[in-house]
Each structure stands twice: as structure tokens, then as C-alpha cells.
Short mmCIF file of C-alpha atoms in Angstrom, two decimals:
data_model
loop_
_atom_site.label_atom_id
_atom_site.label_comp_id
_atom_site.label_asym_id
_atom_site.label_seq_id
_atom_site.Cartn_x
_atom_site.Cartn_y
_atom_site.Cartn_z
CA MET A 280 29.94 2.05 40.59
CA ALA A 281 32.66 0.17 39.13
CA ASN A 282 31.11 -2.73 41.61
CA ILE A 283 27.95 -1.93 39.22
CA PHE A 284 28.97 -2.35 36.05
CA GLU A 285 31.47 -5.29 37.15
CA SER A 286 28.43 -7.07 38.59
CA ALA A 287 25.80 -6.66 35.78
CA LEU A 288 28.25 -7.51 33.06
CA GLN A 289 29.53 -10.59 35.02
CA GLN A 290 26.12 -11.78 35.27
CA ALA A 291 25.27 -11.01 31.43
CA LYS A 292 28.14 -13.19 30.48
CA ALA A 293 26.96 -15.59 32.48
CA GLY A 294 23.36 -15.47 30.28
CA HIS A 295 21.74 -14.00 33.65
CA LEU A 296 20.23 -11.00 31.34
CA HIS A 297 17.50 -10.51 33.82
CA LYS A 298 19.58 -10.30 36.75
CA ALA A 299 22.05 -8.29 34.99
CA TRP A 300 19.62 -6.02 34.18
CA ASN A 301 17.98 -6.06 37.12
CA ILE A 302 21.28 -4.48 39.00
CA LEU A 303 21.52 -1.47 36.52
CA VAL A 304 17.85 -0.93 36.69
CA LEU A 305 18.01 -0.25 40.76
CA ASN A 306 20.50 1.82 40.15
CA THR A 307 19.47 3.90 36.82
CA ALA A 308 19.83 8.08 39.02
CA SER A 309 23.46 7.10 38.98
CA LEU A 310 24.76 5.37 36.39
CA ASP A 311 27.16 6.79 33.77
CA SER A 312 27.27 6.69 30.57
CA ARG A 313 29.46 3.14 30.76
CA GLU A 314 26.77 1.38 32.00
CA LEU A 315 23.88 3.17 30.30
CA HIS A 316 26.11 1.52 26.41
CA LEU A 317 26.01 -2.06 29.35
CA MET A 318 21.75 -1.21 29.90
CA LEU A 319 21.85 -1.12 26.20
CA ASP A 320 23.79 -3.99 25.01
CA ILE A 321 22.11 -5.92 27.40
CA ALA A 322 18.92 -4.77 25.96
CA LEU A 323 19.81 -5.74 22.84
CA LEU A 324 20.64 -9.19 23.83
CA SER A 325 17.39 -9.65 25.69
CA LYS A 326 15.34 -8.40 22.47
CA GLN A 327 12.76 -7.01 24.93
CA LYS A 328 11.43 -3.80 23.15
CA SER A 329 10.80 -2.65 26.71
CA TRP A 330 13.94 -2.50 27.78
CA GLN A 331 15.43 -1.01 25.10
CA GLU A 332 13.04 1.66 24.80
CA GLU A 333 14.13 2.40 28.76
CA SER A 334 17.95 2.13 27.89
CA LEU A 335 17.91 4.65 24.82
CA GLN A 336 15.31 7.32 26.40
CA LEU A 337 17.93 6.93 29.57
CA LEU A 338 20.70 7.88 27.33
CA ILE A 339 19.30 10.52 25.43
CA ASP A 340 18.41 11.86 28.89
CA LYS A 341 22.12 11.19 29.57
CA GLN A 342 23.28 13.02 26.45
CA PRO A 343 20.14 14.94 24.33
CA LEU A 344 23.06 16.05 21.72
CA ASN A 345 24.31 12.74 20.74
CA TYR A 346 21.52 11.80 18.06
CA GLN A 347 22.59 8.30 17.78
CA TRP A 348 20.01 7.30 20.59
CA THR A 349 17.11 9.23 19.38
CA ASN A 350 17.59 7.92 15.93
CA GLN A 351 18.04 4.00 17.27
CA LEU A 352 14.95 5.12 19.60
CA ALA A 353 12.54 6.52 16.32
CA LEU A 354 13.87 2.73 14.62
CA LEU A 355 12.61 1.18 17.69
CA TYR A 356 8.90 2.31 17.45
CA PHE A 357 9.24 2.68 13.74
CA GLN A 358 9.66 -1.18 13.24
CA ALA A 359 6.81 -1.69 15.75
CA GLN A 360 4.67 0.37 13.96
CA GLN A 361 4.45 3.04 16.54
CA PHE A 362 5.08 6.00 13.54
CA THR A 363 3.49 8.56 16.35
CA LEU A 364 6.00 7.69 18.72
CA ALA A 365 8.91 7.61 16.14
CA VAL A 366 8.15 10.61 15.16
CA GLY A 367 7.57 12.58 18.22
CA VAL A 368 11.48 11.85 19.08
CA ILE A 369 12.90 13.11 16.44
CA LYS A 370 10.69 16.41 16.82
CA SER A 371 12.01 16.53 20.73
CA TYR A 372 15.70 16.17 19.44
CA LEU A 373 15.41 19.10 17.01
CA GLY A 374 13.80 21.14 19.36
CA LYS A 375 17.68 21.35 20.91
CA ALA A 376 19.20 20.25 17.33
CA PRO A 377 17.75 22.38 14.46
CA LYS A 378 20.79 21.66 12.14
CA ASN A 379 20.60 18.33 11.65
CA ALA A 380 19.90 17.67 8.42
CA SER A 381 19.84 13.56 8.97
CA ALA A 382 17.65 14.25 11.32
CA TRP A 383 14.93 16.47 9.42
CA PHE A 384 15.65 13.22 6.46
CA ASN A 385 14.10 10.46 9.13
CA LEU A 386 11.66 12.67 10.46
CA ALA A 387 10.22 13.35 6.67
CA TYR A 388 10.51 9.79 5.89
CA MET A 389 8.63 8.54 9.23
CA SER A 390 6.23 11.34 9.03
CA LYS A 391 4.86 9.59 5.25
CA PHE A 392 3.81 6.57 7.46
CA THR A 393 1.65 8.88 9.62
CA GLY A 394 -0.45 9.85 6.81
CA ASP A 395 1.25 13.27 6.79
CA HIS A 396 2.36 14.06 3.57
CA ASN A 397 2.62 17.75 3.78
CA ALA A 398 4.66 17.55 7.16
CA SER A 399 6.98 14.91 5.61
CA ILE A 400 7.66 17.57 2.49
CA LYS A 401 7.91 20.51 4.59
CA ALA A 402 10.53 18.19 6.42
CA TYR A 403 12.73 17.23 3.36
CA GLU A 404 12.83 20.75 1.90
CA LYS A 405 14.33 21.55 5.65
CA ALA A 406 16.68 18.40 5.21
CA LEU A 407 17.63 19.87 1.70
CA MET A 408 18.32 23.32 2.79
CA LEU A 409 20.61 22.21 5.25
CA ASN A 410 22.28 20.93 2.41
CA ILE A 411 22.24 17.01 3.46
CA GLU A 412 23.98 14.78 1.70
CA GLY A 413 22.66 13.10 -1.56
CA PRO A 414 20.13 15.72 -1.98
CA GLU A 415 19.12 13.47 -5.46
CA GLU A 416 17.40 11.14 -3.18
CA VAL A 417 15.38 13.27 -1.15
CA HIS A 418 13.67 15.21 -4.52
CA CYS A 419 13.06 11.30 -4.97
CA ASN A 420 11.22 10.84 -2.01
CA ILE A 421 9.64 14.32 -2.30
CA GLY A 422 8.59 13.65 -5.68
CA ASN A 423 7.12 9.60 -4.49
CA ILE A 424 5.05 11.22 -2.30
CA TYR A 425 3.36 13.76 -4.73
CA SER A 426 3.56 10.91 -7.50
CA GLN A 427 1.89 8.19 -4.85
CA GLU A 428 -0.06 9.92 -2.37
CA LEU A 429 -0.84 13.38 -3.55
CA LEU A 430 -1.67 12.47 -7.22
CA ASP A 431 0.38 15.66 -8.38
CA ALA A 432 2.17 14.84 -11.65
CA GLU A 433 3.72 17.87 -11.79
CA LYS A 434 5.32 18.32 -9.36
CA ALA A 435 6.51 14.67 -8.97
CA LYS A 436 7.30 15.08 -12.60
CA TYR A 437 10.00 18.51 -11.16
CA HIS A 438 11.34 16.42 -8.23
CA TYR A 439 12.42 13.48 -10.40
CA THR A 440 14.08 15.59 -12.80
CA LYS A 441 15.68 17.42 -10.08
CA ALA A 442 17.20 14.49 -8.48
CA LEU A 443 18.59 13.80 -12.34
CA GLU A 444 19.83 16.82 -12.92
CA LEU A 445 21.94 16.81 -9.43
CA ASN A 446 22.34 13.12 -10.80
CA THR A 447 22.40 11.96 -13.97
CA SER A 448 22.99 8.27 -13.20
CA TYR A 449 21.04 7.68 -10.13
CA VAL A 450 19.08 5.00 -11.90
CA GLN A 451 15.84 5.29 -8.91
CA ALA A 452 14.95 8.68 -10.40
CA LYS A 453 14.60 7.27 -13.88
CA PHE A 454 12.64 4.32 -12.97
CA ASN A 455 9.86 6.43 -11.05
CA LEU A 456 9.57 8.77 -13.77
CA ALA A 457 8.84 5.81 -15.86
CA GLY A 458 6.24 4.74 -13.57
CA LEU A 459 5.06 8.29 -13.49
CA LEU A 460 4.25 8.23 -16.86
CA GLU A 461 3.02 5.00 -16.93
CA ARG A 462 0.36 6.59 -14.51
CA GLU A 463 -0.14 9.16 -16.73
CA GLY A 464 -1.55 6.49 -19.36
CA LYS A 465 1.62 7.77 -21.29
CA LEU A 466 2.71 3.59 -21.66
CA ALA A 467 4.94 4.12 -25.36
CA GLU A 468 7.16 6.49 -23.55
CA ALA A 469 6.74 4.83 -20.24
CA GLY A 470 7.83 1.40 -21.83
CA GLU A 471 10.80 2.72 -23.76
CA ALA A 472 11.68 4.34 -19.83
CA PHE A 473 11.71 1.09 -18.69
CA VAL A 474 13.80 -0.58 -21.34
CA ALA A 475 16.52 2.24 -20.87
CA CYS A 476 16.53 1.82 -17.16
CA ALA A 477 16.79 -1.71 -17.73
CA ALA A 478 20.89 -1.51 -19.24
CA TYR A 479 21.89 -0.80 -15.98
CA HIS A 480 22.51 -3.90 -13.96
CA ASP A 481 20.62 -3.34 -10.58
CA TYR A 482 17.71 -2.88 -12.98
CA LYS A 483 17.37 -5.16 -15.45
CA LEU A 484 15.21 -7.12 -13.40
CA LYS A 485 12.62 -4.56 -12.76
CA GLY A 486 12.93 -2.95 -16.34
CA LEU A 487 12.31 -5.48 -18.49
CA THR A 488 9.57 -6.79 -16.30
CA ARG A 489 7.64 -3.43 -16.58
CA ALA A 490 8.56 -2.92 -20.28
CA LEU A 491 7.28 -6.15 -21.68
CA GLU A 492 3.44 -4.92 -19.82
CA LEU A 493 3.63 -1.55 -22.02
CA ILE A 494 5.86 -2.33 -25.04
CA GLU A 495 3.10 -2.99 -27.85
CA LYS A 496 5.43 -3.60 -31.32
CA ASP A 497 5.17 -8.00 -31.42
CA GLN A 498 9.04 -7.81 -32.06
CA GLY A 499 10.09 -5.61 -29.41
CA LYS A 500 8.24 -7.76 -27.20
CA ARG A 501 9.57 -11.00 -27.99
CA GLN A 502 12.84 -9.44 -27.68
CA ILE A 503 12.39 -8.72 -24.38
CA ALA A 504 10.77 -12.26 -22.96
CA LYS A 505 13.74 -13.60 -24.43
CA GLU A 506 16.17 -11.26 -21.98
CA LEU A 507 13.69 -12.09 -19.33
CA GLU A 508 13.66 -15.26 -19.64
CA CYS A 509 17.36 -15.79 -19.84
CA PHE A 510 17.72 -13.79 -16.46
CA LEU A 511 16.00 -15.70 -14.98
CA SER A 512 17.15 -18.41 -16.22
CA VAL A 513 20.79 -17.81 -14.85
CA GLN A 514 19.43 -16.44 -11.37
CA SER A 515 20.67 -18.26 -8.86
CA SER A 516 18.57 -19.57 -5.51
CA ALA A 517 20.27 -16.65 -3.54
CA ASP A 518 18.66 -13.78 -5.92
CA ILE A 519 14.97 -15.12 -6.12
CA SER A 520 13.18 -12.01 -4.72
CA ILE A 521 9.68 -10.30 -4.78
CA ASP A 522 11.04 -8.67 -8.24
CA THR A 523 11.24 -12.68 -9.51
CA VAL A 524 7.99 -12.80 -8.76
CA ASP A 525 6.75 -9.51 -10.72
CA ALA A 526 8.55 -11.26 -13.88
CA LEU A 527 7.13 -13.80 -13.52
CA PHE A 528 4.15 -12.71 -14.01
CA SER A 529 4.59 -10.96 -16.80
CA LEU A 530 5.64 -13.14 -18.61
CA GLY A 531 2.56 -15.29 -18.12
CA ARG A 532 0.59 -12.64 -19.29
CA PHE A 533 2.86 -12.28 -22.36
CA TYR A 534 2.10 -16.07 -23.14
CA GLU A 535 -1.08 -15.32 -22.17
CA SER A 536 -1.62 -13.05 -25.00
CA ALA A 537 0.47 -15.10 -27.60
CA GLY A 538 -1.97 -17.35 -26.98
CA LEU A 539 0.50 -19.60 -25.60
CA TYR A 540 -1.28 -21.08 -22.54
CA ASN A 541 0.74 -24.57 -21.23
CA ASP A 542 3.00 -21.65 -20.41
CA SER A 543 1.70 -19.26 -19.39
CA TRP A 544 0.04 -21.54 -16.79
CA SER A 545 3.20 -22.41 -15.67
CA CYS A 546 4.73 -19.20 -14.94
CA TYR A 547 1.90 -18.23 -13.11
CA GLU A 548 2.21 -21.63 -11.07
CA LYS A 549 5.89 -20.65 -10.33
CA ALA A 550 5.47 -17.23 -9.28
CA ASN A 551 2.72 -18.16 -6.67
CA LYS A 552 4.73 -20.93 -5.25
CA LEU A 553 7.59 -18.76 -4.40
CA ASP A 554 4.89 -15.86 -3.82
CA ALA A 555 3.32 -17.49 -0.92
CA GLU A 556 7.09 -18.66 1.02
CA TRP A 557 6.88 -14.90 1.59
CA ARG A 558 3.67 -15.49 3.51
CA THR A 559 2.96 -18.30 6.88
CA SER A 560 0.81 -20.50 6.92
CA ALA A 561 -0.89 -18.37 9.62
CA SER A 562 -1.20 -15.22 8.00
CA VAL A 563 -3.50 -17.15 5.30
CA LYS A 564 -5.75 -18.39 8.59
CA GLU A 565 -6.58 -14.87 10.01
CA SER A 566 -7.18 -13.32 6.05
CA LEU A 567 -9.99 -15.80 5.81
CA ASP A 568 -11.35 -15.69 9.38
CA GLN A 569 -11.17 -11.51 8.95
CA CYS A 570 -14.35 -11.19 7.24
CA GLU A 571 -16.37 -13.52 10.51
CA LEU A 572 -14.63 -11.59 13.15
CA ILE A 573 -15.67 -8.20 11.42
CA LYS A 574 -19.58 -9.63 11.26
CA ASP A 575 -19.46 -10.38 15.22
CA SER A 576 -17.27 -7.33 16.04
CA PHE A 577 -19.60 -4.83 14.96
CA ASP A 578 -22.28 -2.54 16.73
CA PHE A 579 -25.32 -1.63 14.66
CA SER A 580 -26.38 0.26 17.78
CA ALA A 581 -23.40 1.96 18.81
CA GLU A 582 -23.96 5.49 18.48
CA VAL A 583 -20.77 8.03 17.75
CA PRO A 584 -19.45 11.38 16.15
CA SER A 585 -20.61 11.05 12.85
CA ASN A 586 -19.23 13.51 9.41
CA ASP A 587 -22.41 14.41 7.10
CA THR A 588 -19.65 14.70 4.08
CA GLU A 589 -21.26 12.62 0.98
CA LEU A 590 -18.69 10.27 -0.02
CA VAL A 591 -18.90 7.75 -2.71
CA PHE A 592 -16.74 4.20 -2.23
CA ILE A 593 -16.00 1.80 -4.63
CA CYS A 594 -15.05 -0.63 -3.43
CA GLY A 595 -15.23 -5.67 -4.21
CA LEU A 596 -12.26 -8.41 -4.52
CA PHE A 597 -9.23 -7.13 -6.23
CA ARG A 598 -9.24 -7.02 -9.96
CA SER A 599 -13.30 -7.19 -10.26
CA GLY A 600 -13.57 -3.63 -12.31
CA SER A 601 -13.64 -1.04 -9.58
CA THR A 602 -10.78 0.76 -11.46
CA LEU A 603 -12.63 0.62 -14.56
CA LEU A 604 -15.90 1.93 -12.95
CA GLU A 605 -13.78 4.65 -10.71
CA SER A 606 -12.45 5.73 -14.09
CA MET A 607 -16.02 6.13 -16.12
CA LEU A 608 -17.23 7.80 -12.71
CA ALA A 609 -14.79 10.58 -12.87
CA THR A 610 -15.32 11.74 -16.15
CA HIS A 611 -18.50 12.84 -14.22
CA PRO A 612 -18.21 16.94 -13.26
CA ASN A 613 -19.79 16.19 -10.19
CA LEU A 614 -17.27 13.35 -9.24
CA ILE A 615 -13.44 13.60 -8.91
CA SER A 616 -11.42 10.73 -8.16
CA GLY A 617 -9.28 10.34 -4.49
CA GLY A 618 -7.96 7.25 -5.72
CA GLU A 619 -7.39 4.31 -3.33
CA ILE A 620 -7.17 6.37 0.43
CA ASP A 621 -5.88 3.60 2.85
CA VAL A 622 -7.15 5.45 6.32
CA PHE A 623 -10.03 3.26 7.51
CA ARG A 624 -7.71 -0.08 7.61
CA LYS A 625 -4.51 1.83 9.83
CA GLN A 626 -7.33 3.63 11.85
CA LEU A 627 -10.26 0.75 12.81
CA LEU A 628 -8.53 -2.43 12.93
CA ALA A 629 -6.85 -3.58 16.51
CA ASP A 630 -3.68 -4.11 14.20
CA SER A 631 -3.18 -2.93 11.26
CA ASN A 632 -0.43 -5.14 10.21
CA THR A 633 -2.62 -8.39 10.75
CA PHE A 634 -5.71 -9.55 10.06
CA SER A 635 -7.52 -8.14 13.77
CA ALA A 636 -11.27 -7.54 14.25
CA PRO A 637 -11.95 -4.13 14.68
CA LEU A 638 -11.73 -1.51 17.53
CA LEU A 639 -14.88 -0.33 19.81
CA LEU A 640 -15.51 3.21 17.74
CA LYS A 641 -15.36 4.79 20.79
CA ASN A 642 -15.50 8.57 20.15
CA LYS A 643 -12.72 9.54 20.07
CA LEU A 644 -11.19 7.14 17.47
CA ALA A 645 -14.48 8.16 15.87
CA LEU A 646 -13.47 12.01 15.66
CA ASP A 647 -9.27 10.75 14.65
CA THR A 648 -10.50 8.48 11.68
CA ILE A 649 -13.05 11.13 10.21
CA THR A 650 -10.42 14.07 10.82
CA LYS A 651 -7.54 12.02 9.22
CA TYR A 652 -9.75 11.09 6.59
CA LEU A 653 -11.05 14.80 5.42
CA THR A 654 -7.86 15.68 5.74
CA ARG A 655 -6.88 13.11 3.56
CA ILE A 656 -8.98 13.32 0.57
CA SER A 657 -8.56 17.15 1.07
CA GLU A 658 -4.60 16.73 -0.32
CA GLN A 659 -5.21 13.68 -2.70
CA THR A 660 -8.19 15.51 -4.06
CA ASN A 661 -5.86 18.92 -4.41
CA SER A 662 -9.51 20.69 -3.64
CA ALA A 663 -11.86 21.57 -1.28
CA VAL A 664 -13.30 19.29 1.04
CA ASP A 665 -16.63 20.92 1.38
CA ASN A 666 -16.89 22.12 -2.38
CA SER A 667 -21.07 21.22 -3.00
CA LYS A 668 -20.06 20.75 -6.69
CA LEU A 669 -17.71 17.42 -5.93
CA ARG A 670 -18.41 14.39 -4.81
CA ILE A 671 -14.84 11.93 -3.61
CA LEU A 672 -14.80 8.42 -4.63
CA ASP A 673 -12.85 6.19 -3.14
CA LYS A 674 -11.76 3.71 -4.43
CA GLN A 675 -10.27 1.06 -1.96
CA PRO A 676 -11.49 -2.36 -2.89
CA GLU A 677 -10.89 -3.68 0.30
CA ASN A 678 -12.88 -1.26 2.15
CA PHE A 679 -16.17 -3.47 1.66
CA LEU A 680 -14.53 -5.45 5.31
CA LEU A 681 -15.35 -2.03 6.95
CA LEU A 682 -18.66 0.00 4.93
CA GLY A 683 -20.71 -0.90 8.37
CA TYR A 684 -17.68 1.48 10.16
CA ILE A 685 -17.28 3.83 7.77
CA LYS A 686 -21.23 4.26 7.28
CA LYS A 687 -21.41 4.96 11.60
CA LEU A 688 -18.61 8.05 10.48
CA PHE A 689 -19.80 9.16 7.28
CA PRO A 690 -23.87 7.98 7.28
CA LYS A 691 -24.66 9.59 3.41
CA ALA A 692 -22.22 7.53 2.23
CA LYS A 693 -22.92 5.27 -1.00
CA PHE A 694 -20.88 2.57 -1.48
CA VAL A 695 -20.42 0.56 -5.17
CA TRP A 696 -19.55 -2.82 -5.10
CA THR A 697 -18.09 -4.57 -8.13
CA CYS A 698 -18.55 -8.55 -8.52
CA ARG A 699 -17.55 -10.83 -11.26
CA GLU A 700 -17.92 -14.07 -12.09
CA LYS A 701 -16.60 -16.29 -9.66
CA THR A 702 -13.93 -18.53 -11.72
CA ASN A 703 -12.84 -15.29 -13.74
CA SER A 704 -12.71 -13.48 -10.75
CA VAL A 705 -10.50 -16.10 -8.57
CA PHE A 706 -8.17 -16.80 -12.31
CA SER A 707 -7.94 -13.06 -11.95
CA ILE A 708 -6.33 -12.38 -8.57
CA TYR A 709 -4.09 -16.24 -9.12
CA THR A 710 -2.15 -14.44 -12.13
CA GLN A 711 -1.63 -10.83 -10.08
CA HIS A 712 1.10 -10.47 -7.45
CA PHE A 713 -0.50 -8.96 -4.23
CA GLY A 714 0.58 -7.55 -1.22
CA LEU A 715 1.18 -9.15 2.27
CA TYR A 716 -2.12 -8.07 3.22
CA GLN A 717 -3.93 -10.77 0.62
CA PRO A 718 -1.57 -13.79 2.22
CA TYR A 719 -4.91 -15.93 0.06
CA SER A 720 -3.97 -14.31 -3.07
CA CYS A 721 -1.40 -17.31 -4.20
CA ASN A 722 -3.31 -20.95 -4.00
CA LEU A 723 -7.03 -21.25 -5.67
CA SER A 724 -8.84 -22.61 -3.12
CA ASP A 725 -7.65 -19.98 -0.86
CA ILE A 726 -9.19 -17.46 -3.21
CA CYS A 727 -12.45 -19.51 -3.46
CA THR A 728 -12.68 -19.19 0.02
CA PHE A 729 -12.25 -15.65 0.17
CA TYR A 730 -14.64 -14.95 -3.04
CA GLN A 731 -17.49 -16.37 -0.73
CA GLN A 732 -16.59 -15.27 2.03
CA HIS A 733 -17.11 -11.57 0.92
CA LEU A 734 -20.48 -12.29 -0.86
CA ASP A 735 -21.45 -13.44 2.39
CA LEU A 736 -20.16 -9.58 4.29
CA LEU A 737 -22.01 -8.37 0.98
CA ALA A 738 -24.95 -10.02 2.31
CA PHE A 739 -24.18 -8.91 6.23
CA TRP A 740 -23.99 -5.50 5.21
CA GLN A 741 -26.86 -5.36 3.15
CA GLN A 742 -28.97 -6.16 6.39
CA PHE A 743 -28.75 -3.09 7.77
CA TYR A 744 -27.17 -0.90 4.95
CA ALA A 745 -28.97 -1.82 1.23
CA ASP A 746 -30.26 1.82 0.34
CA ASP A 747 -26.53 2.81 0.14
CA ILE A 748 -25.12 -0.66 -1.71
CA LYS A 749 -24.95 -0.33 -5.49
CA VAL A 750 -23.62 -4.20 -6.73
CA VAL A 751 -22.71 -3.91 -9.77
CA LYS A 752 -21.39 -6.96 -11.97
CA TYR A 753 -18.02 -6.67 -13.87
CA GLU A 754 -19.76 -8.53 -16.98
CA ASP A 755 -22.72 -6.00 -17.46
CA LEU A 756 -20.57 -3.10 -16.95
CA VAL A 757 -18.68 -4.31 -19.90
CA SER A 758 -21.50 -5.44 -21.48
CA HIS A 759 -24.26 -2.57 -21.34
CA PRO A 760 -22.03 0.02 -20.16
CA SER A 761 -25.10 3.21 -20.72
CA ASP A 762 -27.19 0.61 -18.71
CA VAL A 763 -25.29 -0.03 -15.89
CA MET A 764 -24.08 3.54 -15.59
CA SER A 765 -27.61 5.11 -15.79
CA GLU A 766 -28.65 3.56 -12.83
CA ILE A 767 -25.32 4.55 -10.76
CA GLN A 768 -25.56 7.74 -11.47
CA GLN A 769 -29.77 7.38 -10.60
CA PHE A 770 -28.40 6.22 -6.92
CA LEU A 771 -26.03 7.87 -6.46
CA GLY A 772 -28.41 11.40 -7.15
CA VAL A 773 -26.29 12.94 -9.86
CA SER A 774 -27.09 14.07 -13.40
CA ALA A 775 -27.20 11.79 -16.05
CA ASP A 776 -24.27 11.88 -18.34
CA SER A 777 -22.84 10.02 -21.13
CA ASN A 778 -19.25 11.08 -21.14
CA PHE A 779 -17.75 8.05 -19.48
CA ASP A 780 -16.55 6.37 -22.38
CA LYS A 781 -14.30 8.61 -22.79
CA PHE A 782 -12.53 7.54 -19.69
CA TYR A 783 -9.57 6.24 -21.32
CA LYS A 784 -8.47 9.66 -22.10
CA SER A 785 -8.24 11.48 -18.96
CA LYS A 786 -5.27 12.67 -17.30
CA GLN A 787 -5.81 11.48 -13.29
CA LEU A 788 -3.15 9.66 -12.30
CA VAL A 789 -3.93 5.65 -11.89
CA SER A 790 -1.84 3.54 -9.16
CA THR A 791 -3.79 -0.08 -9.37
CA ALA A 792 -2.63 -3.43 -11.73
CA SER A 793 -5.51 -2.14 -14.03
CA MET A 794 -3.44 1.24 -14.92
CA ALA A 795 -2.44 0.37 -18.45
CA GLN A 796 -6.19 -1.32 -19.22
CA VAL A 797 -7.75 1.79 -17.91
CA ARG A 798 -6.20 3.56 -21.02
CA LYS A 799 -7.92 1.79 -23.63
CA PRO A 800 -11.12 1.95 -24.47
CA LEU A 801 -14.00 -0.10 -22.94
CA HIS A 802 -14.16 -4.20 -24.09
CA LYS A 803 -15.14 -7.24 -23.29
CA ASN A 804 -11.86 -9.46 -23.80
CA ALA A 805 -11.96 -10.04 -20.04
CA ILE A 806 -15.10 -11.47 -19.50
CA ASN A 807 -14.31 -15.25 -20.48
CA ARG A 808 -10.37 -14.89 -19.90
CA VAL A 809 -10.52 -18.00 -17.67
CA GLN A 810 -11.88 -20.40 -20.42
CA PRO A 811 -8.39 -21.92 -21.72
CA TYR A 812 -6.82 -22.17 -18.15
CA LEU A 813 -10.13 -24.84 -17.05
CA LYS A 814 -8.53 -27.87 -17.44
CA TRP A 815 -6.01 -26.63 -14.82
CA MET A 816 -7.73 -25.20 -12.33
CA ASN A 817 -10.14 -27.66 -10.64
CA LEU A 818 -12.21 -25.72 -9.39
#
């Protein structure tokens, strides 16, 4: 055995990792712990996932109660977005060592990414029962699930408060509690809570950024803006982060509201320039090619399992009025908001982390997707899916990309597609911070291209499902709400209801960039918001 170890080590030191690996892998049945550790070191140096997977599994087989190897393999799967495999590895370990609180914590964390939020909560609760170190973090994580995924404000508030009872200086819980207040529509209270968070150095930038959006008194807003400007002026290049981008967008909106359009445009440009550094040119191109990939992949004649649940999807480009429309529709006694449910992208795209084409919709994939979606909306609405008096509103804007596939799975689904005048739509996207799934959002020309592609995709889906797609123009919605809402209610086959104008009084949690706007009565202020900026846009 010493010869095997020395031979493999010598090859590894010489940089011949494949030769070193082969020496060990040919003798796996007889390797001891030292050889297995060397095998893992070689796998890590090689950066080959399959080698790491094999060596870690051998170490787990050799030392099944050593959680280090289980955790490392679970992290390997997790980083590769193979969440189900990651969860399975930890579950297997817990079958042998059920009193490992850290393992329950990691199981909880990774289960959330599989979409099984109830399982995640149960695993966190198990970690608490085992007296895990840092229970305030566990309560905060449970609160996040109730707040962001299950839309249960009371339970979220309970866990954030519990975290603060355990550790009064646990600022993350204070920040999340402030965010919950904002999503509940308690804007002034949320603003003050964010100001309090800004007193802590690590939360100063984030706290001031959120407070600037929410504090309404002019003097208070000006003071917060000055503090934010001062903070950014002394920030070193090494400290620039996504939070910096958020702060610049927030300052841009503050200057815009004050009529200082030069300063506002400068902030928007700086924010997008910084944000673009986190995105690759390849991802931008892929995002702009995806609509064509989807059209080329769709097979209208394909027959797959389906479900008769009557769902309502509100979709369209971001910043096109979808949150406003959802809030207005959710006032109807027979409609209930389900929020933005991100199931179809994760299930149906070949790689949910890139801008790939959809998978071939075979029977198993179809059934799995239907089951996961129905489970998700049942969790998120806290209501029975088969309740005939309620229809679920799903406001995931980019469901428009997969509209035809969703219709295959749910033939009775209806789609309300929100649109907005091009220049205002492009500008509104440019002045908002979006995630990595919208890499086109940092460049005006790219946004224009995607805008046109989304219209082309609309026309494509209308070839097959025109009767189930209702296009709603934002400008019409805010200018003639009674007429537009009456048309939508008829399209959905629900009774006439005029309470939609009370939408801003709703206690429903809102999680989008428009969460503050939908807490105000209907107005037309944003119809031609772009006008002062046209001289800089060159569209």
C-alpha cells in the first residue's frame, strides 16, 4: 500500500494528475484513509467534478459518520445546482446520525432550493430541537421562507421577533423585519426601521438605500440622500458591490422625484455601468437569442399529461404594470394572488441557470412539473387548490417565455399579457436593478432588442392560443381602468366587480420592485415618465 501512495504522490507532485488518479482508482477496493485523502486532494487540484464526487463517496463509505465528507459532497452538488442530489446525500447521513444539528441546518437550507419549503422548515425546527449554535439565524431563515415563499406575514414576523429575543443585536433579523413591513405596505414604519438598521456599519449602505425609497418627509429624504452620497463618495473600488448599484439606482429615483434630471441620469448610468461588470457578453447574447430558441423548440402537436386547474397567469416584460394589475385583480372575491411562482423555468429549461431551450416535454417531466406547481401554489396561497370559488393569479412576468408549454400542462389556463409603450418600457427597465437572469437590462440597445423579441414571441403564441391571451396596455389600464378591468373580468369569466380601485388597501404581501407604488391609489404619473430623459437615450 505504501508503494501505491508514494507512486500516486510522486506523479501528483510532478503535475501528472491523471496518472496519479489512475494509480489510485485502480486500487479503490484496498485504499486506506491516507490514500483516500490523497485521492480527494488530487481531485480538488484537477477541478474535475466527477473525480471529486467519486473520491468523496469513497470517503463516505469508509467513514460514514464523518460529516465532513457528506457536507463536502452535498456542497459539490449544491454548487452544481443539483439540489435534489445534495439533499439526498444529507438525508442519507442523517439516517445514520440523526442528532447532528448542523446536518439538519444544511438539509433545511438546501431543501429550500428544491422548492420543498415545508420540508425546509421542518429541518430547521429539528436543528432548533437539537440546540444548534446560533438559533437566531435559524429563526431568521424560517422567517424568510414564510415571508418570501409562503407569503405568511404573521409567521414570518413571529420568527424574526424570536430571533431578536435570542440576540437583540442580530441586525439581519431587524433588516428582514423592516423588509416585511415594506411588503405589507407599512411604508413609513418600514422606512424608520431601515434608518435604524443603517446605524450598524455593515448595514449602513443597505439601510440608507431602502430608507430613501420609503421616507416621505422632504427634509428626512434630503438628509438620507446626503448620507448616502457621502458614503458612496468615500467608498473604495474594492468595496463596490451589488449594494452600491442599488444605492445608485435609489439616488437616481430621488433626484428624479426632485426634478434634478441631470443628476438622476448620471446615477442611472453609473448604476448600469457597474451592474454590467457582473454580467458577461455571452450571457447577454444568450438572453437575446432565447426567444428564438423557444419558438424553434415548441411542438404544438405534442400530446402530454395535463391538468384541468383553471389558472390565471399575468405576464409580460418587467415594469409593464403586471404588479399593479395583479393587485387590482386580487380584490375580486373569486381570485387570489399566488405571487411570482418560479417553477416552470426551473423545470422546463434544459439548464435553468442559463438561457437555454426548453426540454422535450415528455410524460414524466410533464407530470413532475404539474405536481410541483400545484404543490407550490397550495403552499403559497394557504388554500386548497381545488377550491372552486378561487382561481390562482400567478404573476411571474417571464412566464410569457414558456406560455405554450404552460398551456400544454394546464389547457384551461388564461394569460393576461401586460405591455407598455416602448420608450417608457425601456427606460423603466433601465432605471431598475434586475438580477442575473435579465443581463440585457444594463444596456438601452439590448433592452430595445428584447422588447421587440417579446412582442414577436407574443405574436407567435397568439397563432396557437389567441383566445386565451388577453393583451393589456399599461397606459389604457391607468387611463381607463373601469373599461379595461371589465374586459379582463369578462375574459376570465368572473363576475363583474368594481372594488379593484381599492387595491392599494390590500394587506397582501408584495415582493416586486413595484411594492411601494401599489400601496398608492391609481395614478397616471408614470405614463410619460421618460420625457425628461429622451435627450440622453438616443433611441
